[in-house]
Short mmCIF file of C-alpha atoms and ligand atoms in Angstrom, two decimals:
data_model
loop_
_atom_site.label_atom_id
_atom_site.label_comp_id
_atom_site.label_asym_id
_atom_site.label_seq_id
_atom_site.Cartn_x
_atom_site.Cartn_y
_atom_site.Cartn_z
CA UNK A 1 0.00 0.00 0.00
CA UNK A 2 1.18 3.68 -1.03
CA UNK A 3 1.32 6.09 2.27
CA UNK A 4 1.61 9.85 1.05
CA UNK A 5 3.67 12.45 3.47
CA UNK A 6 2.03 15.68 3.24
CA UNK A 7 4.75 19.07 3.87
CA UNK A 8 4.03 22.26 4.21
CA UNK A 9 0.68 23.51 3.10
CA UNK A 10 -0.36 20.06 2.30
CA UNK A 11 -2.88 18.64 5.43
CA UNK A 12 -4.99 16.38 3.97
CA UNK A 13 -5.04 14.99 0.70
CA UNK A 14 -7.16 16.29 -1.87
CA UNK A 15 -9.39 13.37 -4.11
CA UNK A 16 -8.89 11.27 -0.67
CA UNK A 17 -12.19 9.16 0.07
CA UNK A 18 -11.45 9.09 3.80
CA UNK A 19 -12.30 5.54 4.77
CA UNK A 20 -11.09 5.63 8.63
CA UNK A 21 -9.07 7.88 10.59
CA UNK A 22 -6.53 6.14 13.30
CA UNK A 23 -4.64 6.96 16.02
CA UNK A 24 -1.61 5.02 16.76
CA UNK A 25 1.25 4.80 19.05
CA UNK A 26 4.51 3.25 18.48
CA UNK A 27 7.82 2.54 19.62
CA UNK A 28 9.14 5.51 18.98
CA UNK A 29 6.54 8.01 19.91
CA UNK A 30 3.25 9.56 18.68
CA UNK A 31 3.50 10.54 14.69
CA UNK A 32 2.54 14.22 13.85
CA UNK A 33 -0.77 12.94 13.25
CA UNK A 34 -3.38 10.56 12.58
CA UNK A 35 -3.06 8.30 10.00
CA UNK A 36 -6.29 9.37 7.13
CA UNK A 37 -7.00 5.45 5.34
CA UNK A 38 -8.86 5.87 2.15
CA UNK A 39 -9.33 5.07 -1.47
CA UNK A 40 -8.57 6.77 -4.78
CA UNK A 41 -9.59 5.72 -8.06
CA UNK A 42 -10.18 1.85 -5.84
CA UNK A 43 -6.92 1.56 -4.17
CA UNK A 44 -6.67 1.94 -0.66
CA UNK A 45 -3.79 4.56 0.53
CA UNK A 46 -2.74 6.46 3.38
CA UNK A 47 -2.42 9.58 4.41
CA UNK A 48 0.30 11.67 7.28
CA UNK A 49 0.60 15.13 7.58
CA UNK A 50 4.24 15.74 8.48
CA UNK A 51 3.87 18.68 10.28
CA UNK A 52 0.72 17.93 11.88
CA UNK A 53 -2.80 18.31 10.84
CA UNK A 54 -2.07 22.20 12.27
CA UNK A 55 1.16 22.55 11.68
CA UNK A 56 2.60 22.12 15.11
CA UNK A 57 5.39 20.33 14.47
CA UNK A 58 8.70 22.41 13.53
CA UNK A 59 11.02 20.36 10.81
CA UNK A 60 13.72 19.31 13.48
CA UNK A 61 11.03 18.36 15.90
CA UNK A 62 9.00 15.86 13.39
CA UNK A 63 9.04 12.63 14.82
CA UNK A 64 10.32 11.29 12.14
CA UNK A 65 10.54 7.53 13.38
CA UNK A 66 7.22 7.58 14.54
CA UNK A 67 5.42 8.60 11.22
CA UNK A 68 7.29 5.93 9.19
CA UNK A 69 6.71 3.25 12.07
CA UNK A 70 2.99 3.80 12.10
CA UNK A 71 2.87 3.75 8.35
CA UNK A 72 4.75 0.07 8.33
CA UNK A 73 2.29 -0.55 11.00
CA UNK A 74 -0.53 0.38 8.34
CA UNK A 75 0.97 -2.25 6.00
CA UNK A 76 2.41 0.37 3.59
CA UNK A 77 5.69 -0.29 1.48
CA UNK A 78 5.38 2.25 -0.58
CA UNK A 79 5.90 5.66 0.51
CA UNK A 80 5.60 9.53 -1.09
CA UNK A 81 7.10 12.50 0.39
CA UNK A 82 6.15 15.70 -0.80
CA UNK A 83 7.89 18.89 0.27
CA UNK A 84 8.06 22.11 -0.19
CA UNK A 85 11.78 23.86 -1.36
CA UNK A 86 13.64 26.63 -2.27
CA UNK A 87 15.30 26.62 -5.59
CA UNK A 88 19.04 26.85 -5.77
CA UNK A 89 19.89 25.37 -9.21
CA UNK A 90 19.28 28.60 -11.71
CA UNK A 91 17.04 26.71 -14.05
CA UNK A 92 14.57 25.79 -11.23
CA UNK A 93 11.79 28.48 -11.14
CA UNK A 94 9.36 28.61 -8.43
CA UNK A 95 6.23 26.01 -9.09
CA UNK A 96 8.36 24.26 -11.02
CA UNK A 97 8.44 20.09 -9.46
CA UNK A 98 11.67 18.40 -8.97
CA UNK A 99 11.78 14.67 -8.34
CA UNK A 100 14.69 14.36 -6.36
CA UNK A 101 17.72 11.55 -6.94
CA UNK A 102 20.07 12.10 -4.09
CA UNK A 103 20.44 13.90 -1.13
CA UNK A 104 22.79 15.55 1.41
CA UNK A 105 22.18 15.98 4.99
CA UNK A 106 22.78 19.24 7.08
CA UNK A 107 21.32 18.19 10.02
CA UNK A 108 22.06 18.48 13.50
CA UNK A 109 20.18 17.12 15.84
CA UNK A 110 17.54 13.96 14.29
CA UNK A 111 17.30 10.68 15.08
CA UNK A 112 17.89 9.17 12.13
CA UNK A 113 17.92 5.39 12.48
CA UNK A 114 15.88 2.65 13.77
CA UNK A 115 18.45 0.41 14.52
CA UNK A 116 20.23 1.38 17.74
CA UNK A 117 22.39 -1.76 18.84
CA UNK A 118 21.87 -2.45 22.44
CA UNK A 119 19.77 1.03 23.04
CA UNK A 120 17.12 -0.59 20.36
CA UNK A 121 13.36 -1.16 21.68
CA UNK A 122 11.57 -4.04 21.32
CA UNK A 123 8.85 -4.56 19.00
CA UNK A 124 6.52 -6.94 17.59
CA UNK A 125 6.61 -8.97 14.41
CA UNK A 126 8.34 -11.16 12.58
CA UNK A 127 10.14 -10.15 9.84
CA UNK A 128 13.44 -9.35 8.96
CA UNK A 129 13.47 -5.24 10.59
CA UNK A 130 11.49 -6.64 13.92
CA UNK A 131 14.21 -9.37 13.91
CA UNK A 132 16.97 -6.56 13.50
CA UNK A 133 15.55 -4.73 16.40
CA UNK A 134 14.74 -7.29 18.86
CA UNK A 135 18.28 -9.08 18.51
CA UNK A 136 20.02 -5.27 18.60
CA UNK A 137 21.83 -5.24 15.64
CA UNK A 138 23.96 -2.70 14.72
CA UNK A 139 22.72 -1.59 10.78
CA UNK A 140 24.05 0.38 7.80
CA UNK A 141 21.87 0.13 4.94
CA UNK A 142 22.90 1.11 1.37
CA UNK A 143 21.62 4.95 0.23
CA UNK A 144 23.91 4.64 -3.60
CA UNK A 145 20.22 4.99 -5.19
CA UNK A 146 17.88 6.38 -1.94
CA UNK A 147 15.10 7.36 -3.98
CA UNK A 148 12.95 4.40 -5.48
CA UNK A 149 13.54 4.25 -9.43
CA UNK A 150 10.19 2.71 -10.34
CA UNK A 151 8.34 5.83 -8.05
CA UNK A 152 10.50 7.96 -9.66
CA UNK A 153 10.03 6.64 -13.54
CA UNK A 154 6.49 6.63 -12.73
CA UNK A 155 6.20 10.27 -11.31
CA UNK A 156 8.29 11.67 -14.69
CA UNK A 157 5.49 9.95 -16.60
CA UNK A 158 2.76 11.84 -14.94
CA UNK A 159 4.15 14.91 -15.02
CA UNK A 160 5.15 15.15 -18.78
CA UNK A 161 1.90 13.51 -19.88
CA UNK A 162 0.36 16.70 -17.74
CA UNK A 163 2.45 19.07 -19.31
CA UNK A 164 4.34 20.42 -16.11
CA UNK A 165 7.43 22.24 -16.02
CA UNK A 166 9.19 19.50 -13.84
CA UNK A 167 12.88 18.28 -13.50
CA UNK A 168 13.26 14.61 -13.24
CA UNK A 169 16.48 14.70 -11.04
CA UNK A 170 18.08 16.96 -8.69
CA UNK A 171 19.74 16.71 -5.31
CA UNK A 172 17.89 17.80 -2.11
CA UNK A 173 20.19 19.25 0.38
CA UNK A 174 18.44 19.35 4.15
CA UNK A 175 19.39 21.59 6.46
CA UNK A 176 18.35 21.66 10.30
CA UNK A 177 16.03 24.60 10.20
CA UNK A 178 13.36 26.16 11.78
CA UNK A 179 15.42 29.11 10.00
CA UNK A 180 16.08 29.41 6.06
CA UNK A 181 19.18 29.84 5.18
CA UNK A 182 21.95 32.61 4.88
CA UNK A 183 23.43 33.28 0.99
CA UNK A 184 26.57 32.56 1.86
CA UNK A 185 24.90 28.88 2.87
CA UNK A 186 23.22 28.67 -0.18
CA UNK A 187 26.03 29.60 -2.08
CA UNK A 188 28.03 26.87 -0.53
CA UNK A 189 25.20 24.03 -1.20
CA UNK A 190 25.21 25.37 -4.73
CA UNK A 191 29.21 24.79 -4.83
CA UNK A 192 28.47 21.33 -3.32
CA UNK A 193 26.28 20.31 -6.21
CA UNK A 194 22.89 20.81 -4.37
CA UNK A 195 19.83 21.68 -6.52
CA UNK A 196 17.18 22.06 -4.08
CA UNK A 197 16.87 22.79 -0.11
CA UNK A 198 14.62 22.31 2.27
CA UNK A 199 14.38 21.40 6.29
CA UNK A 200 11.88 17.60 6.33
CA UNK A 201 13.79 15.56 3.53
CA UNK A 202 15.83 14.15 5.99
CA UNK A 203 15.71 12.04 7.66
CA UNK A 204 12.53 10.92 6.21
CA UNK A 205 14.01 9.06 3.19
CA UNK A 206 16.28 6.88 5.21
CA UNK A 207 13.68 5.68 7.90
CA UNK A 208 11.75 4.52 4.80
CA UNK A 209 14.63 2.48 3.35
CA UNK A 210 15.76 1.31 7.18
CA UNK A 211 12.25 -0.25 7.14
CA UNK A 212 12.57 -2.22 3.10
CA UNK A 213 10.17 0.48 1.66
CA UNK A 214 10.27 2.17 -1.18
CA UNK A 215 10.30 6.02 -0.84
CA UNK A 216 10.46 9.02 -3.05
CA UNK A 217 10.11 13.46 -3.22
CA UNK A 218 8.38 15.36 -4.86
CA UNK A 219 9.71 18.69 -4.62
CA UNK A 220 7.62 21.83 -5.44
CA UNK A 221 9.83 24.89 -5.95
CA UNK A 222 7.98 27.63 -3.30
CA UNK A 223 10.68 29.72 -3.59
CA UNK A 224 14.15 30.73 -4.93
CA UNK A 225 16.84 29.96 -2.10
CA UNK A 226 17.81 33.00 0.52
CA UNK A 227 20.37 35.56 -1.22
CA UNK A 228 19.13 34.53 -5.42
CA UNK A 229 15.79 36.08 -5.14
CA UNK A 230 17.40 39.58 -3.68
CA UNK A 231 14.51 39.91 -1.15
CA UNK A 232 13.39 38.11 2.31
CA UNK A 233 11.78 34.68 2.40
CA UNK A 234 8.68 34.46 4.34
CA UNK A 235 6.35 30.91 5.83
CA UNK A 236 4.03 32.96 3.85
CA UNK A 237 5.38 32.70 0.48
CA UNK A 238 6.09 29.24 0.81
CA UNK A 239 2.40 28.62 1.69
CA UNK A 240 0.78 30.09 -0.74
CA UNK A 241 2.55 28.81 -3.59
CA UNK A 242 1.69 25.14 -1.74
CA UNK A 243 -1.86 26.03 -2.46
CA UNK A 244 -1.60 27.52 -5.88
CA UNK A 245 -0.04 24.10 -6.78
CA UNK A 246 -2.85 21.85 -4.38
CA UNK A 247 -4.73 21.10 -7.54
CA UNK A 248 -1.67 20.26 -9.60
CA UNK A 249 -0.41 17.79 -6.42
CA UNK A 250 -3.88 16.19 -6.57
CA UNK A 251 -3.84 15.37 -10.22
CA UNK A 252 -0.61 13.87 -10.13
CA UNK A 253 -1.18 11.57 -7.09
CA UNK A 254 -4.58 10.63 -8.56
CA UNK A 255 -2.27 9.61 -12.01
CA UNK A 256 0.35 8.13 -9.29
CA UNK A 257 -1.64 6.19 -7.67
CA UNK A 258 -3.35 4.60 -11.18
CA UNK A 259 -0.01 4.02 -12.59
CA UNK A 260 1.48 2.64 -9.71
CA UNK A 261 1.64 -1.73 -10.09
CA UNK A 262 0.41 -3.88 -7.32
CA UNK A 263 4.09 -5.48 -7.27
CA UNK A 264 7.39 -3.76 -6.44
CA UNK A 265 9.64 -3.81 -9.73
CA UNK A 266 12.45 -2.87 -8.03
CA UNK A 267 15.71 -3.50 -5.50
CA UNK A 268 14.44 -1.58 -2.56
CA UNK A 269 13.15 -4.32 -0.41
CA UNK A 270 16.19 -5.58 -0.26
CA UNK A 271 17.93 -3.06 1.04
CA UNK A 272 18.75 -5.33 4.16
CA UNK A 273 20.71 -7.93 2.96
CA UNK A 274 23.95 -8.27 4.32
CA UNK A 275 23.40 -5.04 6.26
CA UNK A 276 24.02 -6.03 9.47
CA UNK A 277 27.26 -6.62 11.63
N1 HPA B 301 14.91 26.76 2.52
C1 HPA B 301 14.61 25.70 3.31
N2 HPA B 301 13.41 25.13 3.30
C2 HPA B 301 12.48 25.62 2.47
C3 HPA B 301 12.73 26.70 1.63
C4 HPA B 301 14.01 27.30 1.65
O1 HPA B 301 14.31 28.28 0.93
N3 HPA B 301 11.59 26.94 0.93
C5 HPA B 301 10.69 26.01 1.34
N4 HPA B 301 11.22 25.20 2.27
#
C-alpha cells in the first residue's frame, strides 16, 4: 500500500475518500498525526501530515521515526514525500516540481535510524526489521540509489503527460532549520552540487529504506533559495505557492496512484541484505 507524506501547506489529501481515521502509538513516539485510510480511483492509501494536521510540528522536531513506524504498522511499502523547497539550481523556477535523486544531509540534531544496537526497543513482528531490532543489531543500509527508481520513472510519466514544467532529477540538500538559510549557505550548497533545499527531507528518506520500503520526493519549488531572489523569504510565500499548486499535487497523485503496479519492480526491499554486523 502507497502512504503519502504531506509538507508544508499540504494537510490532507485532496481526491482522498477518507475511509477511517486512526490513532496510533509506536515505539518511537506519537506521529505528527493521525493516520487518514482511504481510497482513490479503488486503491486503498494512506495519508500523514508531516507537520501535523495544524502545523505544530517544527522540521527538526518531526518525529520522524514515529510517522514511518505507524505507516509500516498500516501495512504500507510504498511511501511519497512531498515537500516544499527553495530553488538553488538557476534553471529551477518557483512552481516548477523536482523529483529528487540524491540527497545531502545538514542536520544536527535527528534521530535518524531505527536500529540502535543495544539502546534498540523491542517490538513486535516477525520479519526481517522486527528481527533486526529485537536481537540489537547494529545496521548500515545502502543509500547509492535512496530514492525508489520505479516511483520515480512513474512520477516523470505523470508529469510530462500533464504538461508540467518539472525536472526529473536533482539533489535535495536538508538543512536543520526552523530558520532558512543565509546566501553565503546557499552559495556553498550550490558549490556542493545541491539543486534544491529544504528542512523535512531528511531524515525521512532513510527511515523509509531502514524499514525495506520504497520512498520518493516530490519537490515543489515555493521559492528561490535566501540571497538569489534579492529579497526576504517568508512561511508565507512558501504557503501560498503550496496552495496555488494543491490542484496540480492532486492530479498527479490521482495519475500516481493509477499508474502505480500492485508489485514492487524494483531492488528496494532488499535493502537489508547483508546489512548487518
Ligand atoms: N529553505 C529551506 N526550506 C524551504 C525553503 C528554503 O528556501 N523553501 C521552502 N522550504
Amino acid at each position: 500500500m502507497l502512504g503519502v507524506i504531506g509538507g508544508s501547506g499540504l494537510y490532507k489529501l485532496p481526491g482522498l475518500k477518507v475511509i477511517e481515521e486512526k490513532e496510533i502509538d509506536t515505539p518511537f513516539g506519537k506521529p505528527s498525526s493521525p493516520l487518514i485510510i482511504g481510497e482513490v480511483k479503488g486503491k486503498k492509501i494512506v495519508f500523514l501530515a508531516r507537520h501535523g494536521k495544524k502545523h505544530s510540528y517544527p522540521p527538526h522536531l518531526v518525529p520522524y521515526r514515529a510517522n514511518l513506524w505507524a505507516l509500516r504498522e498500516a501495512g504500507v511499502n510504498r511511501v511519497l514525500g512531498i515537500f516544499a523547497v527553495g530553488g538553488i539550481n538557476k534553471l529551477l523556477l518557483p512552481g516548477d516540481f523536482v523529483i529528487i535523486h540524491d540527497f545531502m544531509d545538514f542536520t544536527k540534531m535527528r534521530k535518524s535510524t531505527f536500529y540502535e544496537g543495544i539502546y534498540s526497543p523491542d517490538v513486535e513482528g516477525e520479519d526481517k526489521v522486527a528481527k533486526l531490532l529485537n536481537e540489537k543489531k547494529v545496521v548500515h543500509i545502502d543509500v547509492s540509489s535512496p530514492y525508489c527508481p520505479e516511483m520515480r520513472s512513474i512520477l516523470s510519466e505523470v508529469l510530462k503527460e500533464k504538461g508540467l514544467r518539472f525536472h526529473e532529477k536533482g539533489v535535495y540538500a536538508c538543512t536543520e532549520g526552523p530558520r532558512f538559510e543565509t546566501p553565503s549557505e546557499i552559495k556553498m550548497l550550490d558549490r556542493l552540487g545541491a539543486d534544491v533545499v529544504g528542512m523535512t527531507g531528511y531524515p525521512e528518506v532513510v527511515l523509509a529504506r531502514e524499514l525495506t520500503m520504497c520512498y520518493a520526493g516530490l519537490c515543489v519549488v515555493a521559492n528561490p533559495a535566501a540571497g538569489i531572489a534579492g529579497y526576504r523569504l517568508t512561511s508565507d510565500e512558501v504557503i501560498s505557492l503550496m496552495k496555488e499548486k494543491e490542484d496540480q499535487v492532486r492530479d498527479i497523485l490521482i495519475s500516481f496512484i493509477e499508474k502505480l503496479p500492485e508489485e514492487r519492480g524494483c531492488e528496494c526491499e532488499k535493502v537489508l541484505e547483508g546489512a548487518e554486523v
